[in-house]
Amino acid sequence: MSASDSKLASPRFRRSALLVLLSQVFEAASEVLRKLGADATAATQLSVFPQWTGLSTLGSPWVWAAVVAALAAFGTWLVALRHLDLGVAFVLGSVVHIFVAAGSWLVLGEHISPIRAVGILFIVAGLVVVARSQADLETRTERTEV
Amino acid sequence: MTALLFVLNAAAFAAGQLLLKLAMSPHLLAPKRWPNWCYFAGGIAGLAVSFFLSLGLLQRLELSYFFPLQGANVFAVILGSMIFLRERPSRPLLVGALLVAIGIGLVSVSS
């Protein structure tokens, strides 16, 4: 077993990876809740602000629940980063696109067409490539500093 | 109008990220024009504007359509980093950006 394999198999890595996934579940929940709040306030003009500013959504409890979920995602993310490389965390975090698509379908009843699903997979692949290049850059920087 | 809001959202997000980067890396600006807290406050303001603009956009668009399109924010941050921070994008970064662009194109035509 190589050093990198043993690192991936360590309980600390698995725990941190699970925390990243949990943070992305919170993030996806936050997005779905924001959408529910946006829909709930789309037809009402209770605010003095134009609709496009998004400020009218502050009257919806869904949006405040979304803020709580976003804070939970942020806190969980920070705890996970204590024992995980940033690049690895970002690669794992790309799974949020899958979670949001699943939430859109299951909770909001949106139709995910095959072409949209393929597009989402391309975006995830691109973000993984970007995150990996960032991780390599960080590793090289750390070696130079040592 | 929706396209304009989308561009504004990406610009506010990128500005927020760049200003926070400047606040956390004071050596990037020498001499600094403003105190560090100004960059930090500007970064938070940029992200707040992006947050509310995205809520406004969600009132018009499906979540499964809008959320993947936010991958375009990567381009805005890369462009801003090149212009304002003099960063040079690596080849993997450009390949990743190309994949994201293809994905965004596919999601766009799926509406």
Coordinates of N, CA and C in Angstrom, one line a residue:
Chain A
M1 N 0.9 -1.2 0.0 CA 0.0 0.0 0.0 C 0.9 1.3 0.0
S2 N 0.7 2.2 -1.0 CA 1.5 3.4 -1.0 C 1.1 4.4 0.1
A3 N 1.9 5.4 0.2 CA 1.7 6.4 1.2 C 0.4 7.1 1.0
S4 N 0.1 7.4 -0.3 CA -1.1 8.1 -0.6 C -2.4 7.3 -0.3
D5 N -2.2 5.9 -0.6 CA -3.3 5.0 -0.4 C -3.6 4.9 1.1
S6 N -2.5 4.8 1.9 CA -2.8 4.7 3.4 C -3.4 6.0 3.9
K7 N -3.0 7.2 3.3 CA -3.6 8.4 3.7 C -5.1 8.5 3.4
L8 N -5.5 7.9 2.2 CA -6.9 7.9 1.8 C -7.7 6.9 2.7
A9 N -7.0 5.9 3.2 CA -7.7 4.9 3.9 C -7.8 5.2 5.4
S10 N -7.1 6.3 5.8 CA -7.1 6.6 7.3 C -8.4 7.0 7.8
P11 N -8.8 6.7 9.0 CA -10.1 7.1 9.6 C -10.2 8.6 9.6
R12 N -9.1 9.3 9.8 CA -9.2 10.8 9.9 C -9.7 11.3 8.5
F13 N -9.1 10.7 7.4 CA -9.4 11.2 6.1 C -10.9 10.9 5.8
R14 N -11.3 9.6 6.2 CA -12.7 9.3 5.9 C -13.7 10.2 6.7
R15 N -13.3 10.5 7.9 CA -14.2 11.4 8.7 C -14.3 12.8 8.1
S16 N -13.1 13.3 7.7 CA -13.1 14.6 7.1 C -13.9 14.6 5.7
A17 N -13.7 13.5 5.0 CA -14.4 13.4 3.7 C -15.9 13.4 3.9
L18 N -16.3 12.7 4.9 CA -17.8 12.6 5.3 C -18.3 14.0 5.7
L19 N -17.4 14.7 6.4 CA -17.8 16.1 6.8 C -18.0 17.0 5.6
V20 N -17.1 16.8 4.6 CA -17.2 17.6 3.3 C -18.5 17.3 2.7
L21 N -18.8 16.0 2.6 CA -20.1 15.6 2.0 C -21.3 16.1 2.7
L22 N -21.2 16.1 4.1 CA -22.3 16.7 4.9 C -22.4 18.2 4.6
S23 N -21.3 18.8 4.5 CA -21.4 20.3 4.3 C -22.0 20.6 2.9
Q24 N -21.8 19.7 2.0 CA -22.4 19.9 0.6 C -23.9 19.5 0.7
V25 N -24.3 18.6 1.6 CA -25.7 18.3 1.7 C -26.4 19.6 2.3
F26 N -25.8 20.2 3.3 CA -26.3 21.5 3.8 C -26.4 22.5 2.8
E27 N -25.3 22.6 1.9 CA -25.3 23.6 0.9 C -26.4 23.4 -0.1
A28 N -26.6 22.1 -0.5 CA -27.7 21.8 -1.5 C -29.0 22.2 -0.8
A29 N -29.2 21.8 0.5 CA -30.4 22.1 1.2 C -30.7 23.7 1.2
S30 N -29.6 24.4 1.4 CA -29.7 25.9 1.4 C -30.2 26.4 0.0
E31 N -29.6 25.8 -1.1 CA -30.1 26.2 -2.4 C -31.5 25.9 -2.6
V32 N -32.0 24.7 -2.2 CA -33.4 24.3 -2.4 C -34.3 25.2 -1.6
L33 N -33.9 25.5 -0.4 CA -34.7 26.4 0.5 C -34.7 27.8 -0.1
R34 N -33.6 28.3 -0.7 CA -33.6 29.6 -1.3 C -34.6 29.7 -2.5
K35 N -34.6 28.6 -3.2 CA -35.5 28.5 -4.4 C -37.0 28.5 -3.9
L36 N -37.2 27.8 -2.8 CA -38.6 27.8 -2.2 C -39.0 29.2 -1.8
G37 N -38.0 29.9 -1.1 CA -38.3 31.3 -0.7 C -38.5 32.2 -1.9
A38 N -37.7 32.0 -2.9 CA -37.8 32.9 -4.1 C -39.2 32.7 -4.8
D39 N -39.6 31.4 -4.9 CA -40.9 31.1 -5.5 C -42.0 31.7 -4.7
A40 N -41.9 31.6 -3.3 CA -43.0 32.0 -2.4 C -43.2 33.5 -2.5
T41 N -42.1 34.3 -2.8 CA -42.2 35.7 -2.9 C -42.2 36.3 -4.3
A42 N -42.2 35.4 -5.3 CA -42.1 35.9 -6.7 C -43.4 36.7 -7.1
A43 N -44.5 36.2 -6.6 CA -45.8 36.9 -7.0 C -46.2 38.1 -6.1
T44 N -45.5 38.2 -5.0 CA -45.9 39.3 -4.0 C -45.0 40.5 -4.2
Q45 N -45.6 41.6 -4.1 CA -44.9 42.9 -4.2 C -45.0 43.6 -2.8
L46 N -44.6 43.0 -1.7 CA -44.7 43.6 -0.4 C -43.5 44.5 -0.1
S47 N -42.4 44.4 -0.9 CA -41.3 45.2 -0.6 C -41.2 46.5 -1.5
V48 N -40.5 47.5 -0.9 CA -40.4 48.7 -1.7 C -39.3 48.5 -2.7
F49 N -38.5 47.4 -2.6 CA -37.4 47.2 -3.5 C -37.8 46.5 -4.8
P50 N -37.2 46.8 -5.9 CA -37.5 46.1 -7.2 C -37.3 44.6 -7.0
Q51 N -38.1 43.8 -7.7 CA -38.0 42.4 -7.5 C -36.6 41.8 -7.9
W52 N -35.9 42.4 -8.9 CA -34.7 41.9 -9.3 C -33.6 42.0 -8.3
T53 N -33.7 42.8 -7.3 CA -32.7 43.0 -6.2 C -32.7 41.7 -5.3
G54 N -33.8 41.0 -5.3 CA -33.9 39.8 -4.5 C -34.2 40.1 -3.0
L55 N -34.2 41.4 -2.7 CA -34.5 41.8 -1.3 C -35.9 41.5 -0.8
S56 N -36.8 41.4 -1.7 CA -38.2 41.0 -1.3 C -38.3 39.6 -0.7
T57 N -37.3 38.8 -1.0 CA -37.3 37.4 -0.5 C -37.1 37.3 1.0
L58 N -36.6 38.4 1.6 CA -36.3 38.4 3.0 C -37.5 38.2 3.9
G59 N -38.7 38.4 3.3 CA -39.9 38.2 4.0 C -40.3 36.7 4.1
S60 N -39.6 35.8 3.4 CA -39.9 34.4 3.4 C -39.1 33.7 4.5
P61 N -39.8 32.9 5.3 CA -39.0 32.0 6.3 C -38.1 31.0 5.6
W62 N -38.5 30.6 4.4 CA -37.6 29.7 3.7 C -36.2 30.3 3.5
V63 N -36.2 31.6 3.2 CA -34.8 32.2 2.9 C -34.0 32.2 4.2
W64 N -34.7 32.5 5.3 CA -33.9 32.5 6.6 C -33.5 31.1 7.0
A65 N -34.3 30.1 6.7 CA -33.9 28.7 6.9 C -32.7 28.4 6.0
A66 N -32.7 29.0 4.8 CA -31.6 28.8 3.8 C -30.3 29.4 4.4
V67 N -30.4 30.5 5.1 CA -29.2 31.2 5.7 C -28.7 30.3 6.8
V68 N -29.6 29.7 7.6 CA -29.1 28.8 8.7 C -28.4 27.6 8.0
A69 N -29.0 27.0 7.0 CA -28.4 25.8 6.3 C -27.0 26.2 5.7
A70 N -26.9 27.4 5.2 CA -25.6 27.9 4.6 C -24.6 28.0 5.7
L71 N -25.0 28.6 6.9 CA -24.1 28.7 8.0 C -23.6 27.3 8.5
A72 N -24.6 26.3 8.5 CA -24.2 25.0 8.9 C -23.2 24.4 7.9
A73 N -23.4 24.7 6.6 CA -22.5 24.2 5.5 C -21.1 24.8 5.7
F74 N -21.1 26.1 6.0 CA -19.8 26.8 6.2 C -19.1 26.2 7.4
G75 N -19.8 26.1 8.5 CA -19.1 25.5 9.7 C -18.6 24.1 9.5
T76 N -19.4 23.3 8.9 CA -19.0 21.9 8.7 C -17.8 21.9 7.7
W77 N -17.8 22.7 6.8 CA -16.7 22.9 5.8 C -15.4 23.2 6.5
L78 N -15.5 24.2 7.4 CA -14.3 24.7 8.1 C -13.7 23.6 9.0
V79 N -14.6 22.8 9.7 CA -14.1 21.7 10.5 C -13.4 20.6 9.6
A80 N -14.0 20.4 8.5 CA -13.5 19.3 7.6 C -12.1 19.8 7.1
L81 N -11.9 21.1 6.8 CA -10.6 21.6 6.3 C -9.5 21.4 7.3
R82 N -9.8 21.2 8.6 CA -8.7 21.1 9.6 C -7.8 19.9 9.2
H83 N -8.4 18.8 8.7 CA -7.7 17.6 8.4 C -7.6 17.2 7.0
L84 N -8.0 18.1 6.1 CA -8.1 17.8 4.6 C -7.4 18.9 3.8
D85 N -6.7 18.5 2.7 CA -6.1 19.4 1.8 C -7.3 20.2 1.1
L86 N -7.0 21.5 0.9 CA -8.1 22.3 0.3 C -8.5 21.8 -1.1
G87 N -7.4 21.4 -1.9 CA -7.7 20.9 -3.2 C -8.6 19.6 -3.2
V88 N -8.3 18.7 -2.3 CA -9.1 17.5 -2.2 C -10.5 17.8 -1.8
A89 N -10.6 18.8 -0.8 CA -11.9 19.2 -0.3 C -12.7 19.8 -1.5
F90 N -12.1 20.6 -2.3 CA -12.9 21.2 -3.4 C -13.3 20.1 -4.4
V91 N -12.4 19.1 -4.7 CA -12.8 18.0 -5.6 C -14.1 17.3 -5.1
L92 N -14.0 16.9 -3.8 CA -15.1 16.2 -3.1 C -16.4 17.2 -3.1
G93 N -16.1 18.4 -2.9 CA -17.2 19.4 -2.8 C -18.0 19.6 -4.1
S94 N -17.4 19.2 -5.3 CA -18.1 19.3 -6.6 C -19.3 18.5 -6.6
V95 N -19.4 17.5 -5.7 CA -20.6 16.7 -5.6 C -21.9 17.5 -5.3
V96 N -21.7 18.7 -4.9 CA -22.9 19.6 -4.6 C -23.8 19.7 -5.8
H97 N -23.2 19.7 -7.0 CA -24.0 19.9 -8.3 C -24.9 18.7 -8.4
I98 N -24.4 17.5 -8.0 CA -25.3 16.3 -8.1 C -26.4 16.4 -7.1
F99 N -26.0 16.9 -5.8 CA -27.0 17.0 -4.8 C -28.1 18.0 -5.1
V100 N -27.7 19.1 -5.7 CA -28.7 20.2 -6.1 C -29.6 19.7 -7.2
A101 N -29.0 19.0 -8.1 CA -29.9 18.4 -9.2 C -30.9 17.4 -8.6
A102 N -30.4 16.6 -7.7 CA -31.3 15.6 -7.1 C -32.4 16.3 -6.2
G103 N -32.0 17.4 -5.5 CA -32.9 18.2 -4.7 C -34.0 18.9 -5.6
S104 N -33.5 19.4 -6.7 CA -34.4 20.1 -7.7 C -35.5 19.1 -8.2
W105 N -35.0 17.9 -8.4 CA -35.9 16.9 -9.0 C -36.9 16.3 -7.9
L106 N -36.3 16.0 -6.7 CA -37.1 15.3 -5.7 C -38.0 16.3 -4.9
V107 N -37.5 17.5 -4.6 CA -38.2 18.4 -3.7 C -39.0 19.4 -4.6
L108 N -38.4 20.0 -5.6 CA -39.0 21.0 -6.4 C -39.8 20.5 -7.6
G109 N -39.6 19.2 -7.9 CA -40.3 18.6 -9.0 C -39.9 19.1 -10.4
E110 N -38.6 19.6 -10.4 CA -38.1 20.0 -11.7 C -37.7 18.9 -12.6
H111 N -37.8 19.1 -13.9 CA -37.5 18.0 -14.8 C -36.0 18.2 -15.2
I112 N -35.2 17.1 -15.0 CA -33.8 17.2 -15.4 C -33.7 16.4 -16.7
S113 N -33.6 17.2 -17.8 CA -33.5 16.5 -19.1 C -32.1 15.9 -19.3
P114 N -32.0 14.9 -20.2 CA -30.7 14.2 -20.4 C -29.6 15.2 -20.7
I115 N -29.9 16.2 -21.6 CA -28.9 17.1 -22.0 C -28.4 18.0 -20.8
R116 N -29.3 18.3 -19.9 CA -29.0 19.1 -18.7 C -28.1 18.3 -17.8
A117 N -28.4 17.0 -17.7 CA -27.7 16.1 -16.8 C -26.2 16.0 -17.3
V118 N -26.1 15.8 -18.7 CA -24.8 15.7 -19.3 C -24.0 17.0 -19.0
G119 N -24.7 18.2 -19.2 CA -24.0 19.5 -18.9 C -23.5 19.6 -17.5
I120 N -24.4 19.1 -16.5 CA -23.9 19.2 -15.1 C -22.7 18.3 -14.9
L121 N -22.7 17.1 -15.6 CA -21.5 16.3 -15.4 C -20.2 16.9 -16.0
F122 N -20.4 17.6 -17.1 CA -19.2 18.4 -17.7 C -18.7 19.4 -16.7
I123 N -19.7 20.1 -16.1 CA -19.3 21.2 -15.2 C -18.6 20.6 -14.0
V124 N -19.1 19.4 -13.5 CA -18.4 18.8 -12.3 C -17.0 18.4 -12.7
A125 N -16.9 17.8 -14.0 CA -15.5 17.4 -14.4 C -14.6 18.5 -14.5
G126 N -15.1 19.7 -15.1 CA -14.3 20.9 -15.2 C -13.8 21.4 -13.8
L127 N -14.7 21.4 -12.9 CA -14.4 21.9 -11.5 C -13.4 21.0 -10.9
V128 N -13.5 19.6 -11.1 CA -12.5 18.7 -10.6 C -11.2 18.9 -11.1
V129 N -11.1 19.2 -12.4 CA -9.8 19.5 -13.1 C -9.2 20.8 -12.5
V130 N -10.0 21.8 -12.3 CA -9.5 23.1 -11.7 C -9.0 22.8 -10.3
A131 N -9.8 22.1 -9.5 CA -9.5 21.9 -8.1 C -8.2 21.0 -8.0
R132 N -8.0 20.1 -8.9 CA -6.8 19.2 -8.8 C -5.6 20.1 -9.2
S133 N -5.7 21.0 -10.2 CA -4.6 21.8 -10.6 C -4.2 22.7 -9.4
Q134 N -5.2 23.2 -8.7 CA -5.0 24.1 -7.5 C -4.3 23.3 -6.4
A135 N -4.7 22.0 -6.2 CA -4.1 21.2 -5.2 C -2.6 20.9 -5.6
D136 N -2.3 20.6 -6.9 CA -0.9 20.4 -7.3 C -0.1 21.7 -7.0
L137 N -0.7 22.9 -7.3 CA 0.0 24.1 -7.1 C 0.3 24.3 -5.7
E138 N -0.6 24.0 -4.8 CA -0.4 24.2 -3.3 C 0.7 23.2 -2.9
T139 N 0.7 22.0 -3.4 CA 1.7 21.0 -3.0 C 3.1 21.5 -3.4
R140 N 3.2 22.0 -4.6 CA 4.5 22.5 -5.1 C 5.0 23.7 -4.2
T141 N 4.0 24.6 -3.9 CA 4.3 25.8 -3.1 C 4.9 25.4 -1.7
E142 N 4.2 24.3 -1.1 CA 4.6 23.9 0.2 C 6.0 23.3 0.1
R143 N 6.3 22.5 -0.9 CA 7.6 21.9 -1.0 C 8.7 23.0 -1.2
T144 N 8.4 24.1 -2.0 CA 9.3 25.1 -2.2 C 9.6 25.8 -0.8
E145 N 8.5 26.0 -0.1 CA 8.7 26.7 1.2 C 9.5 25.9 2.2
V146 N 9.3 24.6 2.2 CA 10.1 23.7 3.1 C 11.6 23.7 2.6
Chain B
M1 N -32.9 41.2 -19.6 CA -32.8 41.6 -18.2 C -32.2 40.5 -17.4
T2 N -32.6 39.2 -17.6 CA -32.1 38.1 -16.9 C -30.6 37.9 -17.2
A3 N -30.2 38.1 -18.4 CA -28.8 37.9 -18.8 C -28.0 39.0 -18.1
L4 N -28.5 40.2 -18.1 CA -27.8 41.3 -17.4 C -27.6 41.0 -15.9
L5 N -28.6 40.5 -15.3 CA -28.6 40.2 -13.9 C -27.5 39.1 -13.6
F6 N -27.5 38.1 -14.6 CA -26.6 37.0 -14.5 C -25.1 37.5 -14.5
V7 N -24.9 38.4 -15.5 CA -23.5 39.0 -15.6 C -23.1 39.8 -14.3
L8 N -24.1 40.6 -13.9 CA -23.9 41.4 -12.6 C -23.6 40.5 -11.4
N9 N -24.3 39.4 -11.4 CA -24.1 38.4 -10.3 C -22.7 37.9 -10.3
A10 N -22.3 37.5 -11.5 CA -20.9 36.9 -11.6 C -19.9 38.0 -11.3
A11 N -20.1 39.2 -11.8 CA -19.1 40.3 -11.5 C -19.1 40.6 -10.0
A12 N -20.2 40.6 -9.3 CA -20.2 40.9 -7.9 C -19.5 39.8 -7.1
F13 N -19.8 38.5 -7.6 CA -19.1 37.4 -6.9 C -17.6 37.5 -7.1
A14 N -17.2 37.7 -8.3 CA -15.7 37.8 -8.6 C -15.1 38.9 -7.8
A15 N -15.8 40.1 -7.8 CA -15.2 41.3 -7.1 C -15.1 40.9 -5.6
G16 N -16.1 40.3 -5.1 CA -16.1 39.9 -3.6 C -14.9 39.0 -3.3
Q17 N -14.7 38.0 -4.2 CA -13.6 37.0 -4.0 C -12.3 37.7 -4.1
L18 N -12.1 38.6 -5.1 CA -10.8 39.2 -5.3 C -10.5 40.2 -4.2
L19 N -11.5 40.9 -3.7 CA -11.3 41.8 -2.6 C -10.9 41.1 -1.3
L20 N -11.6 39.9 -1.1 CA -11.2 39.1 0.1 C -9.8 38.5 0.0
K21 N -9.4 38.2 -1.2 CA -8.1 37.7 -1.5 C -7.1 38.8 -1.2
L22 N -7.4 40.0 -1.6 CA -6.5 41.1 -1.3 C -6.4 41.4 0.2
A23 N -7.6 41.3 0.9 CA -7.6 41.5 2.3 C -6.8 40.5 3.1
M24 N -6.8 39.2 2.6 CA -6.0 38.2 3.3 C -4.6 38.1 2.8
S25 N -4.2 38.7 1.7 CA -2.8 38.7 1.2 C -2.4 40.1 1.0
P26 N -2.1 40.8 2.1 CA -1.7 42.3 2.0 C -0.4 42.5 1.1
H27 N 0.4 41.5 1.0 CA 1.7 41.7 0.3 C 1.4 41.8 -1.2
L28 N 0.2 41.5 -1.7 CA -0.2 41.6 -3.1 C -0.3 43.1 -3.5
L29 N -0.6 43.9 -2.6 CA -0.7 45.4 -2.9 C 0.4 46.1 -2.1
A30 N 1.3 46.7 -2.8 CA 2.3 47.5 -2.1 C 2.6 48.7 -3.0
P31 N 2.4 49.9 -2.7 CA 1.8 50.3 -1.4 C 0.3 50.1 -1.5
K32 N -0.4 49.9 -0.3 CA -1.8 49.7 -0.3 C -2.5 51.1 -0.4
R33 N -3.6 51.2 -1.1 CA -4.3 52.4 -1.2 C -5.2 52.7 0.0
W34 N -5.8 51.6 0.5 CA -6.8 51.7 1.6 C -6.4 50.7 2.7
P35 N -6.9 51.0 3.9 CA -6.6 50.0 5.0 C -7.2 48.6 4.7
N36 N -6.6 47.6 5.3 CA -7.0 46.2 5.0 C -8.5 46.0 5.2
W37 N -9.1 46.6 6.2 CA -10.5 46.3 6.5 C -11.4 46.8 5.4
C38 N -11.0 47.8 4.6 CA -11.8 48.3 3.5 C -11.9 47.2 2.4
Y39 N -10.8 46.5 2.2 CA -10.9 45.4 1.2 C -11.8 44.3 1.7
F40 N -11.6 44.0 3.0 CA -12.5 42.9 3.6 C -13.9 43.3 3.6
A41 N -14.3 44.5 3.9 CA -15.7 45.0 3.9 C -16.2 45.0 2.5
G42 N -15.3 45.4 1.5 CA -15.7 45.4 0.1 C -16.0 44.0 -0.4
G43 N -15.2 43.0 0.1 CA -15.4 41.6 -0.3 C -16.7 41.1 0.2
I44 N -17.0 41.4 1.5 CA -18.2 40.9 2.0 C -19.4 41.5 1.3
A45 N -19.3 42.8 1.0 CA -20.4 43.6 0.3 C -20.6 42.9 -1.1
G46 N -19.5 42.6 -1.8 CA -19.6 42.0 -3.1 C -20.4 40.7 -3.0
L47 N -20.0 39.8 -2.1 CA -20.7 38.5 -1.9 C -22.1 38.7 -1.5
A48 N -22.4 39.7 -0.7 CA -23.8 40.0 -0.3 C -24.6 40.4 -1.5
V49 N -24.1 41.3 -2.3 CA -24.8 41.7 -3.5 C -25.1 40.5 -4.4
S50 N -24.1 39.6 -4.6 CA -24.2 38.4 -5.4 C -25.3 37.5 -4.8
F51 N -25.3 37.4 -3.4 CA -26.4 36.6 -2.8 C -27.8 37.0 -3.1
F52 N -28.0 38.3 -3.0 CA -29.4 38.8 -3.3 C -29.7 38.8 -4.8
L53 N -28.7 39.1 -5.6 CA -29.0 39.0 -7.1 C -29.4 37.6 -7.5
S54 N -28.7 36.6 -6.8 CA -29.0 35.2 -7.2 C -30.4 34.9 -6.7
L55 N -30.8 35.5 -5.6 CA -32.2 35.2 -5.1 C -33.2 35.8 -6.1
G56 N -32.9 37.0 -6.7 CA -33.7 37.6 -7.7 C -33.8 36.7 -8.9
L57 N -32.7 36.2 -9.3 CA -32.6 35.3 -10.5 C -33.4 34.0 -10.2
L58 N -33.4 33.5 -9.0 CA -34.1 32.3 -8.7 C -35.6 32.4 -8.8
Q59 N -36.0 33.7 -8.7 CA -37.5 34.0 -8.9 C -37.9 33.8 -10.3
R60 N -36.9 33.8 -11.2 CA -37.2 33.7 -12.7 C -36.8 32.3 -13.3
L61 N -35.8 31.7 -12.6 CA -35.2 30.5 -13.3 C -35.4 29.2 -12.4
E62 N -35.4 28.1 -13.0 CA -35.4 26.8 -12.3 C -34.0 26.7 -11.6
L63 N -34.0 26.0 -10.4 CA -32.8 25.8 -9.7 C -31.8 24.9 -10.4
S64 N -32.3 23.8 -11.0 CA -31.5 22.9 -11.7 C -30.9 23.5 -13.0
Y65 N -31.4 24.7 -13.4 CA -30.9 25.4 -14.6 C -29.9 26.5 -14.1
F66 N -30.3 27.2 -13.0 CA -29.5 28.3 -12.6 C -28.2 27.9 -11.8
F67 N -28.3 26.9 -11.0 CA -27.2 26.5 -10.1 C -25.9 26.1 -11.0
P68 N -26.1 25.2 -12.0 CA -25.0 24.8 -12.8 C -24.4 26.0 -13.6
L69 N -25.2 26.9 -14.0 CA -24.7 28.1 -14.7 C -23.8 29.0 -13.8
Q70 N -24.0 28.8 -12.5 CA -23.1 29.6 -11.6 C -21.6 29.1 -11.7
G71 N -21.4 28.0 -12.4 CA -20.0 27.6 -12.7 C -19.3 28.7 -13.5
A72 N -20.1 29.5 -14.2 CA -19.5 30.6 -15.0 C -18.7 31.6 -14.1
N73 N -19.1 31.6 -12.8 CA -18.3 32.5 -11.9 C -16.8 32.2 -11.8
V74 N -16.5 30.9 -12.1 CA -15.1 30.5 -12.2 C -14.4 31.3 -13.2
F75 N -15.0 31.6 -14.4 CA -14.4 32.4 -15.4 C -14.2 33.8 -15.0
A76 N -15.2 34.4 -14.3 CA -15.1 35.7 -13.8 C -13.9 35.9 -12.8
V77 N -13.8 34.9 -11.9 CA -12.7 34.9 -10.9 C -11.3 34.8 -11.6
I78 N -11.2 33.8 -12.6 CA -10.0 33.7 -13.4 C -9.6 34.9 -14.1
L79 N -10.6 35.5 -14.8 CA -10.4 36.8 -15.5 C -9.9 37.9 -14.6
G80 N -10.6 38.0 -13.5 CA -10.2 39.1 -12.5 C -8.9 38.8 -11.9
S81 N -8.5 37.6 -11.7 CA -7.2 37.3 -11.1 C -6.1 37.6 -12.1
M82 N -6.4 37.4 -13.4 CA -5.4 37.7 -14.5 C -5.2 39.2 -14.6
I83 N -6.3 40.0 -14.5 CA -6.3 41.4 -14.8 C -5.7 42.2 -13.5
F84 N -6.3 41.8 -12.4 CA -6.0 42.7 -11.2 C -4.9 42.1 -10.3
L85 N -4.7 40.8 -10.3 CA -3.7 40.1 -9.5 C -2.5 39.6 -10.3
R86 N -2.5 39.8 -11.6 CA -1.4 39.4 -12.5 C -1.1 37.9 -12.4
E87 N -2.1 37.1 -12.1 CA -1.9 35.7 -12.0 C -2.0 35.1 -13.4
R88 N -1.2 34.0 -13.7 CA -1.2 33.4 -15.0 C -1.9 32.0 -14.9
P89 N -3.0 31.8 -15.6 CA -3.7 30.5 -15.5 C -2.8 29.4 -16.1
S90 N -2.8 28.2 -15.4 CA -2.1 27.1 -15.8 C -2.9 26.3 -16.9
R91 N -2.2 25.4 -17.6 CA -2.9 24.6 -18.6 C -4.1 23.8 -18.1
P92 N -3.9 23.1 -16.9 CA -5.1 22.3 -16.4 C -6.2 23.3 -16.0
L93 N -5.9 24.5 -15.6 CA -7.0 25.4 -15.2 C -7.8 25.8 -16.5
L94 N -7.1 26.0 -17.6 CA -7.8 26.3 -18.8 C -8.6 25.2 -19.3
V95 N -8.0 23.9 -19.2 CA -8.8 22.7 -19.6 C -10.1 22.6 -18.8
G96 N -9.9 22.8 -17.5 CA -11.1 22.7 -16.6 C -12.1 23.8 -16.9
A97 N -11.6 25.0 -17.2 CA -12.5 26.1 -17.6 C -13.3 25.7 -18.9
L98 N -12.5 25.1 -19.9 CA -13.2 24.7 -21.1 C -14.3 23.6 -20.9
L99 N -14.0 22.7 -20.0 CA -15.0 21.7 -19.7 C -16.3 22.3 -19.0
V100 N -16.0 23.3 -18.1 CA -17.1 24.0 -17.5 C -17.9 24.8 -18.6
A101 N -17.2 25.4 -19.5 CA -17.9 26.2 -20.6 C -18.8 25.2 -21.4
I102 N -18.3 24.0 -21.7 CA -19.1 23.1 -22.5 C -20.3 22.7 -21.7
G103 N -20.1 22.4 -20.4 CA -21.2 22.1 -19.6 C -22.3 23.2 -19.5
I104 N -21.8 24.4 -19.3 CA -22.7 25.6 -19.3 C -23.5 25.7 -20.6
G105 N -22.8 25.5 -21.7 CA -23.5 25.5 -23.0 C -24.6 24.5 -23.1
L106 N -24.3 23.3 -22.6 CA -25.3 22.2 -22.7 C -26.5 22.5 -21.8
V107 N -26.2 23.0 -20.5 CA -27.3 23.4 -19.6 C -28.1 24.5 -20.2
S108 N -27.4 25.5 -20.8 CA -28.1 26.6 -21.4 C -29.2 26.2 -22.5
V109 N -28.8 25.3 -23.3 CA -29.7 24.9 -24.4 C -30.8 23.9 -23.9
S110 N -30.6 23.5 -22.6 CA -31.6 22.5 -22.1 C -32.8 23.2 -21.6
S111 N -32.8 24.6 -21.5 CA -34.0 25.3 -21.0 C -35.2 25.2 -21.9

